[in-house]
Tab-separated table of C-alpha atoms in Angstrom:
chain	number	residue	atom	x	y	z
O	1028	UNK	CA	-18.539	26.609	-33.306
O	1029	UNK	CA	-19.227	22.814	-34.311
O	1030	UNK	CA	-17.175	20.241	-32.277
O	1031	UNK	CA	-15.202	17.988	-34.944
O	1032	UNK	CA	-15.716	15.141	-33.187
O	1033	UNK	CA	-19.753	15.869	-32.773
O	1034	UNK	CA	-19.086	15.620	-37.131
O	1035	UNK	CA	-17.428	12.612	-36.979
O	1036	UNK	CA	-20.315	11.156	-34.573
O	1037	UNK	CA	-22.397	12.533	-37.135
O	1038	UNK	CA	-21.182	10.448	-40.518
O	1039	UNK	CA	-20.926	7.486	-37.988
O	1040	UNK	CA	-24.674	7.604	-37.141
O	1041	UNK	CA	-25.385	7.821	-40.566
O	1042	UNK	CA	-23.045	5.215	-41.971
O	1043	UNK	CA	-24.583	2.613	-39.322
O	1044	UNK	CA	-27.794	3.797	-39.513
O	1045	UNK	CA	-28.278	3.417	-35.015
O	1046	UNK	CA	-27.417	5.603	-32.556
O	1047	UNK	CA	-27.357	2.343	-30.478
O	1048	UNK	CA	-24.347	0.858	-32.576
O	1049	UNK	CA	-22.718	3.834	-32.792
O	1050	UNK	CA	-22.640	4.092	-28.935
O	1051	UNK	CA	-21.411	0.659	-28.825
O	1052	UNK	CA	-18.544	1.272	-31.050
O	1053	UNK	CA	-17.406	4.477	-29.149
O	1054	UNK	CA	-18.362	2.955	-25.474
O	1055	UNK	CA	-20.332	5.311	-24.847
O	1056	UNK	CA	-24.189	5.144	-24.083
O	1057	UNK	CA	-26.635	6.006	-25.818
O	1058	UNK	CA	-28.007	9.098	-24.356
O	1059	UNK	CA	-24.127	10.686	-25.292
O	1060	UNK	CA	-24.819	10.152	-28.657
O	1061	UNK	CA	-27.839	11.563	-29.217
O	1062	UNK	CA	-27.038	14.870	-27.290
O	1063	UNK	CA	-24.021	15.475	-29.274
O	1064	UNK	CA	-25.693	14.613	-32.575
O	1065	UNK	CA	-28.394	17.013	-31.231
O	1066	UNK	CA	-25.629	19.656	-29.869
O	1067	UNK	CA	-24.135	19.295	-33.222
O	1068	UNK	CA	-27.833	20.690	-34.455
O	1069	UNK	CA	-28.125	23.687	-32.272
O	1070	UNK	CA	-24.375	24.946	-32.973
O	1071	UNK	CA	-25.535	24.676	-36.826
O	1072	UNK	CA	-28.793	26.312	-36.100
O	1073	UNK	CA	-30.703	23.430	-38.646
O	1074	UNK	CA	-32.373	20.041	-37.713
O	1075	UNK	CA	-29.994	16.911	-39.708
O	1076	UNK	CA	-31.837	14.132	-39.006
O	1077	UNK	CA	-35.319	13.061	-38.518
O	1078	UNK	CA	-35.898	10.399	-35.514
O	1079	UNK	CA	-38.386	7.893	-35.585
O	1080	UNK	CA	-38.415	4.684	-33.716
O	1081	UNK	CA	-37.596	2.859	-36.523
O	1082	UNK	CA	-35.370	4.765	-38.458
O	1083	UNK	CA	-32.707	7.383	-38.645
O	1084	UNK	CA	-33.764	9.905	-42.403
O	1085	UNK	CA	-31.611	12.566	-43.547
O	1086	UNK	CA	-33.162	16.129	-43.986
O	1087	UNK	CA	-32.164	18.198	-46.937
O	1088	UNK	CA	-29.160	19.954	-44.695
O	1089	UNK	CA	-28.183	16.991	-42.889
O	1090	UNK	CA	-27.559	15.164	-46.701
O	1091	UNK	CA	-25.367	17.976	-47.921
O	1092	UNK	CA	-22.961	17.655	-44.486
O	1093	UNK	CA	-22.952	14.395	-44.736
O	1094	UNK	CA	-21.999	13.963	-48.366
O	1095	UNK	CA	-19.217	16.743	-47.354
O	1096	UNK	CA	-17.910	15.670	-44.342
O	1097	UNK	CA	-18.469	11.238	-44.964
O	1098	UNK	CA	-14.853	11.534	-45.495
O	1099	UNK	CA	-13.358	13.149	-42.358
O	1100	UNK	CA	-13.465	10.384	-40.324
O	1101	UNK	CA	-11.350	8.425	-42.433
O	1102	UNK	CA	-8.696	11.644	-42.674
O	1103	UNK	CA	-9.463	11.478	-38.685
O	1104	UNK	CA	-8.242	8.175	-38.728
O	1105	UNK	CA	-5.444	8.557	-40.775
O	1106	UNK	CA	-4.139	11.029	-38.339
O	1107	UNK	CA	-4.844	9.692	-35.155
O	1108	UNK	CA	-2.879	6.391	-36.554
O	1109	UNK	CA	0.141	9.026	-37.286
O	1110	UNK	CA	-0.092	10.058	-33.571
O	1111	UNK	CA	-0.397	6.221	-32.088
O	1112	UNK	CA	2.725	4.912	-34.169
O	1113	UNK	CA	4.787	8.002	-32.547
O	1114	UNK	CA	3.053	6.977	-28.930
O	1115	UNK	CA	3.937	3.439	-29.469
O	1116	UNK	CA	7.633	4.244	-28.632
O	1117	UNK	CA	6.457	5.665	-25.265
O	1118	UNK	CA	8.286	9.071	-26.115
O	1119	UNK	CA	6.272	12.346	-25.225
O	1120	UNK	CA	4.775	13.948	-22.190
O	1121	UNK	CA	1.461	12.864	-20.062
O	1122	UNK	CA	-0.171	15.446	-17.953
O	1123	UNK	CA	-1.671	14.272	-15.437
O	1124	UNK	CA	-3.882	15.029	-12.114
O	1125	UNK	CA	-4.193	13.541	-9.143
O	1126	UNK	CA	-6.144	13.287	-5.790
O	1127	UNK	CA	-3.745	14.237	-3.055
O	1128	UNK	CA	-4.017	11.126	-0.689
O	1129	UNK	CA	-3.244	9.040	-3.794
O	1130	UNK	CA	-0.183	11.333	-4.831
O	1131	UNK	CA	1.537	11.209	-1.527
O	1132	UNK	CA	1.017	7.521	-0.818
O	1133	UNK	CA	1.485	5.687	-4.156
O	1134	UNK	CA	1.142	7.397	-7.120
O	1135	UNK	CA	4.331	9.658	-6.529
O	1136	UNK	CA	6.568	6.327	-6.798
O	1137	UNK	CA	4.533	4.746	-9.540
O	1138	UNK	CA	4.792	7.386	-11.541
O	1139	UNK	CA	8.754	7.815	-11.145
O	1140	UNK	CA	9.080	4.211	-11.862
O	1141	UNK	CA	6.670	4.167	-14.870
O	1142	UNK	CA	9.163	7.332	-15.930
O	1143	UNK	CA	12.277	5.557	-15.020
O	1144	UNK	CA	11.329	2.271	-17.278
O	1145	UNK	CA	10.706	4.926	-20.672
O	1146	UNK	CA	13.291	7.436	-20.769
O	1147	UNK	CA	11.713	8.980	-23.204
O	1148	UNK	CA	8.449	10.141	-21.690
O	1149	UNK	CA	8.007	12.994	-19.468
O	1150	UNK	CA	5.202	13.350	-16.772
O	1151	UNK	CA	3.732	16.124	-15.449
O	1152	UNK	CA	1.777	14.706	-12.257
O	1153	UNK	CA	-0.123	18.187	-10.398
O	1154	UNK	CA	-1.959	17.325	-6.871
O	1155	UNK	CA	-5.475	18.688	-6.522
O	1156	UNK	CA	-8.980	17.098	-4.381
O	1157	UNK	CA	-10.637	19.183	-6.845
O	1158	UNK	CA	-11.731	18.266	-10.035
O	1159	UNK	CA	-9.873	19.543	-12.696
O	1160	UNK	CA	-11.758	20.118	-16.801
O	1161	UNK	CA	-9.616	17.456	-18.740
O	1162	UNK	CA	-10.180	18.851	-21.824
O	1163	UNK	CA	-9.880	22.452	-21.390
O	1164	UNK	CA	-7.204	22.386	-18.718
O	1165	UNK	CA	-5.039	19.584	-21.564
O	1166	UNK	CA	-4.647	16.386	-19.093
O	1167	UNK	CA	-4.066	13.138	-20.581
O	1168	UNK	CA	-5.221	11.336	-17.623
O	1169	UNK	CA	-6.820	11.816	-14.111
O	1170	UNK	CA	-7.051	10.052	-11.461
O	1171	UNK	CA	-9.920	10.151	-9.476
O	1172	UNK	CA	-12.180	8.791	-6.215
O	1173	UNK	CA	-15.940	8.084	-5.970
O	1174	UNK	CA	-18.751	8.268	-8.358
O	1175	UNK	CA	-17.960	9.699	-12.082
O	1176	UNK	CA	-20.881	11.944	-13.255
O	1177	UNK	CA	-19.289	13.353	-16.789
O	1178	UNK	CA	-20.791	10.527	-19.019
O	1179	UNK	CA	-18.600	12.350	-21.922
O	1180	UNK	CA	-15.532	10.869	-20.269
O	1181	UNK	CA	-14.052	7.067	-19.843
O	1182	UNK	CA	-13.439	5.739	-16.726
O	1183	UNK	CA	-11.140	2.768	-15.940
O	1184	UNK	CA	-12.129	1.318	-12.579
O	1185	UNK	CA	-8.942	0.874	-10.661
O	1186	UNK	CA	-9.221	-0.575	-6.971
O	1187	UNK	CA	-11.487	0.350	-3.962
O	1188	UNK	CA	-10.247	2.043	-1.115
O	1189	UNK	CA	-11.348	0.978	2.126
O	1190	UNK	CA	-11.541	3.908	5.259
O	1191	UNK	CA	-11.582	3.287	8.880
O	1192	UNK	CA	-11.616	5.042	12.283
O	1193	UNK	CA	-9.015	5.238	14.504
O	1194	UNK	CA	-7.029	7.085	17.372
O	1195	UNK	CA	-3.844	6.683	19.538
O	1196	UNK	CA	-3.744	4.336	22.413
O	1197	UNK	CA	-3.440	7.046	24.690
O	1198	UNK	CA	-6.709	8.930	23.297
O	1199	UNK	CA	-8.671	5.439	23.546
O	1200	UNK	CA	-6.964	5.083	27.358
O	1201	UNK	CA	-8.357	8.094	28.142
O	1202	UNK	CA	-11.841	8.488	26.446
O	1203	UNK	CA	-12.139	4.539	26.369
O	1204	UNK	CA	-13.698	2.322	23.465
O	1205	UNK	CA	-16.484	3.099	21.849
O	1206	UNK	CA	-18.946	-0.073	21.001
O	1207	UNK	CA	-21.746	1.809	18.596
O	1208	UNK	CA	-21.661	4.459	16.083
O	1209	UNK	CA	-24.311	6.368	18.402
O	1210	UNK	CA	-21.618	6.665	21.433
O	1211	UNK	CA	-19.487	9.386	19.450
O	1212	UNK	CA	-20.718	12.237	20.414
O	1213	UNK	CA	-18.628	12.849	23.370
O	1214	UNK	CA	-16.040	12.087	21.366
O	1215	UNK	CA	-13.551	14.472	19.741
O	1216	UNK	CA	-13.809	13.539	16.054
O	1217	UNK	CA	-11.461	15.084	13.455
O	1218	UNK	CA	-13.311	16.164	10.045
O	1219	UNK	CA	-12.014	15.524	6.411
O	1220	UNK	CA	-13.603	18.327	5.048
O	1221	UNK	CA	-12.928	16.989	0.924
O	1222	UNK	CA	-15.727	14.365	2.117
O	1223	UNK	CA	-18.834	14.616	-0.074
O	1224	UNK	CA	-20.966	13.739	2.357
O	1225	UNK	CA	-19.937	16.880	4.692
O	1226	UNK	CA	-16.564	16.323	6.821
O	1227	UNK	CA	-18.084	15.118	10.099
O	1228	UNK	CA	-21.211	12.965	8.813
O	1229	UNK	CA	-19.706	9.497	9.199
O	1230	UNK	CA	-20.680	6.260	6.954
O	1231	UNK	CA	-21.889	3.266	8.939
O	1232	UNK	CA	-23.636	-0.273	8.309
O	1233	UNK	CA	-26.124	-2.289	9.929
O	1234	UNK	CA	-28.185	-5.097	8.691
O	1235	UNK	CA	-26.196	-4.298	5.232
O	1236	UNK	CA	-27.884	-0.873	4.819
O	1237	UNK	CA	-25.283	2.563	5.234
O	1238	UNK	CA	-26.231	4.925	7.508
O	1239	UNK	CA	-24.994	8.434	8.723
O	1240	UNK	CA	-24.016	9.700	11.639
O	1241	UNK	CA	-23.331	13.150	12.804
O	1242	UNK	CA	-20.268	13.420	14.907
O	1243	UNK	CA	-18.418	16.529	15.793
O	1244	UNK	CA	-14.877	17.881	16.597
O	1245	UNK	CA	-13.091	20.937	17.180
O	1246	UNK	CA	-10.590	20.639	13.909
O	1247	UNK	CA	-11.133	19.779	10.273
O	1248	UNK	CA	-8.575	19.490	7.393
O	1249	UNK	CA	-8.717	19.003	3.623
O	1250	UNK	CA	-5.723	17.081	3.980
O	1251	UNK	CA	-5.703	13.577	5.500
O	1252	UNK	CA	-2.033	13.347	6.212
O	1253	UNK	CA	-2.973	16.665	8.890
O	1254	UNK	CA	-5.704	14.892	10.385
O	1255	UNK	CA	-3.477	11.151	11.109
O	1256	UNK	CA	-0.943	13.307	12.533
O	1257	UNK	CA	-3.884	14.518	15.032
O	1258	UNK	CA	-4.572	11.598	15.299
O	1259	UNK	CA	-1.268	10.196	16.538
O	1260	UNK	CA	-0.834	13.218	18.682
O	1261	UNK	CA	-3.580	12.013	20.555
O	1262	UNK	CA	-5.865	14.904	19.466
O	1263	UNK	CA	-9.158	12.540	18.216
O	1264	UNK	CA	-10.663	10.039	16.450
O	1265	UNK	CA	-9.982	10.142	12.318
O	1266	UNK	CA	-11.678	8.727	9.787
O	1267	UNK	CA	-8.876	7.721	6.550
O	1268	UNK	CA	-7.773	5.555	4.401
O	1269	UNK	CA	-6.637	2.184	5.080
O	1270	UNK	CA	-3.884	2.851	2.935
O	1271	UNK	CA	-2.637	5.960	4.602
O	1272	UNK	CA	-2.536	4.645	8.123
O	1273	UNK	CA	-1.510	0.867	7.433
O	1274	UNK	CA	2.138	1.319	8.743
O	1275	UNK	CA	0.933	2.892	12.351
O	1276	UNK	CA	-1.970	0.509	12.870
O	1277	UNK	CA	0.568	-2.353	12.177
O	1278	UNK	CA	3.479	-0.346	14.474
O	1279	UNK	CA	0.189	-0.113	17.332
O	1280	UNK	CA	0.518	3.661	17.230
O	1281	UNK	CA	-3.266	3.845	16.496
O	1282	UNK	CA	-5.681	1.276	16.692
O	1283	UNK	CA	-8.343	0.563	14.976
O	1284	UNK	CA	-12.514	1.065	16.628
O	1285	UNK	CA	-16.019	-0.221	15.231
O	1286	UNK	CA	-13.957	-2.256	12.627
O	1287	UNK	CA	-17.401	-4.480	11.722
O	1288	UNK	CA	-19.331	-1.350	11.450
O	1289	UNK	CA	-17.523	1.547	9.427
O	1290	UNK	CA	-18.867	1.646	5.777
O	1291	UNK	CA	-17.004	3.924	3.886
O	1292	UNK	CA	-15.543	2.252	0.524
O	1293	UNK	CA	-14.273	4.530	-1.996
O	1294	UNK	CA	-13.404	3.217	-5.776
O	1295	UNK	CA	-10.147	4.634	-7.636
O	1296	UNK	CA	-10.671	5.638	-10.928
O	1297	UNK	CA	-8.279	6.680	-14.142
O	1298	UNK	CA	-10.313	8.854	-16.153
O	1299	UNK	CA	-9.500	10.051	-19.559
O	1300	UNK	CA	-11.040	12.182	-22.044
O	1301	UNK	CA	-13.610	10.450	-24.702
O	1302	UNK	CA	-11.639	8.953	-27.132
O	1303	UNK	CA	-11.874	5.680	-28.920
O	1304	UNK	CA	-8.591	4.403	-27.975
O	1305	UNK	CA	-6.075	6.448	-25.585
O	1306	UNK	CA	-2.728	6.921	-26.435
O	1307	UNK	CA	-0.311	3.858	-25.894
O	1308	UNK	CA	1.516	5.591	-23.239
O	1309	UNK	CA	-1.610	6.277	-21.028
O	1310	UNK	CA	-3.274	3.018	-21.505
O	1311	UNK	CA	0.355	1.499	-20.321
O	1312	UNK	CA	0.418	4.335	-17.014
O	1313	UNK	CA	-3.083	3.231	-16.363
O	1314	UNK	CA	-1.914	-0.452	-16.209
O	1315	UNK	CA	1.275	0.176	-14.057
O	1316	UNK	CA	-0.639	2.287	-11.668
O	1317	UNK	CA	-3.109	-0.481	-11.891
O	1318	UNK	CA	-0.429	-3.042	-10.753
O	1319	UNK	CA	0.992	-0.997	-8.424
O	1320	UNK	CA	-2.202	-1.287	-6.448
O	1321	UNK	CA	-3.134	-4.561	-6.735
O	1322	UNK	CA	0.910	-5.681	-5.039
O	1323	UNK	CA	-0.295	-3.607	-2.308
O	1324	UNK	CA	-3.750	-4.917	-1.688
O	1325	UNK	CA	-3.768	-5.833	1.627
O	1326	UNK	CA	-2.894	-2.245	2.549
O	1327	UNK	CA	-6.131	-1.139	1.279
């Protein structure tokens, strides 16, 4: 079944004559264009447009859609302008998803407050370190960490999140300091096993290249808040979030190791379905959670 948007793409490509334009107009690349002008083809079963490197010609089927559907983007338009005046009042609902880390630290209390300042909006925020299908799974907005591969979607870059090792005094007192990345192995190192790089190979820099190193440990969680309480139990050495263990490295209940050398840096991302413009009240959560970050900055 044709995508309605894939038509609209369609009579835009047409109308400007470039895929390149139209990718520019949409902020999308180029490549996104031309496989949903080209997916728009195979669900049709019949070839629209010839492609040349100079020009963009109609076949005899791609003329007849476009002469039937030139107008839909306009009725698009007119509709999706219906929509935006009712989201300009910041009534409705936003569901939403969000890493786990993020949730419990930050995003729990920026949400509320975002909530508390529109009375009439409703938020839906679920937890999840996997990643959820925006568009068949209906979220407004995602919030995600590391590299975004879906090139159909729009990322906002948020912050980055800096990681670091640490462990209790009493661990450190025991096993002592270590001074490289290669004296861990006798060391009891506690795995994050949501890591994408595998939960005990352990980001490092020298000489401004990242390396790996293998470590190893005798417990592993999917949840970070499980592995600082390890950690403060005097159970290891954890690798987490700035963020997450500001308040005990300031308190001296764990201290920081191999500060210069740790090189694990991961970017915070809102992520929203393509769209030309997102609804009002996402574009204004995306900006509060935004803020929210950047007044706690030095926590990161």
């Amino acid at each position: 079944m044709p995508q309605i948007d894939d038509l609209v793409l369609f009579t835009q490509v047409i109308e400007q004559g470039s895929f390149s334009k139209v990718a520019e107009v949409n902020k999308v690349t180029k490549s996104v264009v031309s496989k949903r002008i080209s997916r728009l083809e195979e669900d049709l079963g019949v070839q629209l447009i010839f492609r040349t490197t100079r020009k963009l010609t109609l076949t005899e089927a791609g003329e007849m859609l476009f002469y039937r559907a030139k107008g839909i983007a306009q009725t698009a338009k007119n509709a999706f302008d219906t929509v935006t005046s009712y989201s300009e009042t910041l009534a409705g609902h936003i569901k939403m998803s969000v890493p786990t880390i993020s949730g419990e630290l930050l995003l729990a209390r920026a949400v509320a407050e975002f909530c508390e300042k529109h009375p009439g909006l409703t938020v839906d925020m679920s937890m999840n370190n996997d990643f959820v299908d925006l568009v068949a799974d209906g979220y407004d907005l995602v919030i995600r960490t590391g590299h975004l591969e879906d090139s159909s979607l729009i990322a906002r870059h948020i912050f980055n999140s800096r990681w670091m090792i640490c462990a209790s005094p009493e661990y450190l007192a025991q096993q002592g300091e270590p001074q490289f990345p290669e004296q861990l192995a006798p060391y009891n190192c506690l795995g994050y096993t949501c890591q994408t790089s595998g939960a005990f190979n352990w980001l490092f820099t020298r000489d401004d290249a990242t390396y790996k190193v293998k470590v190893s440990g005798n417990f592993s969680s999917n949840n970070a808040v499980a592995l600082k309480q390890a950690a403060l139990a005097g159970k290891g050495l954890a690798y987490l979030p700035k963020c997450l263990v500001y308040n005990e490295l300031d308190s001296g209940k764990l201290v920081e190791v191999l500060s210069q050398q740790t090189a694990k840096v991961i970017g915070i991302y809102a992520v929203y379905p393509y769209t030309r413009k997102p609804a009002k009240k996402v574009q204004l959560l995306i900006e509060h959670i935004r803020t929210c970050y950047l007044e706690m900055k030095e926590n990161f």
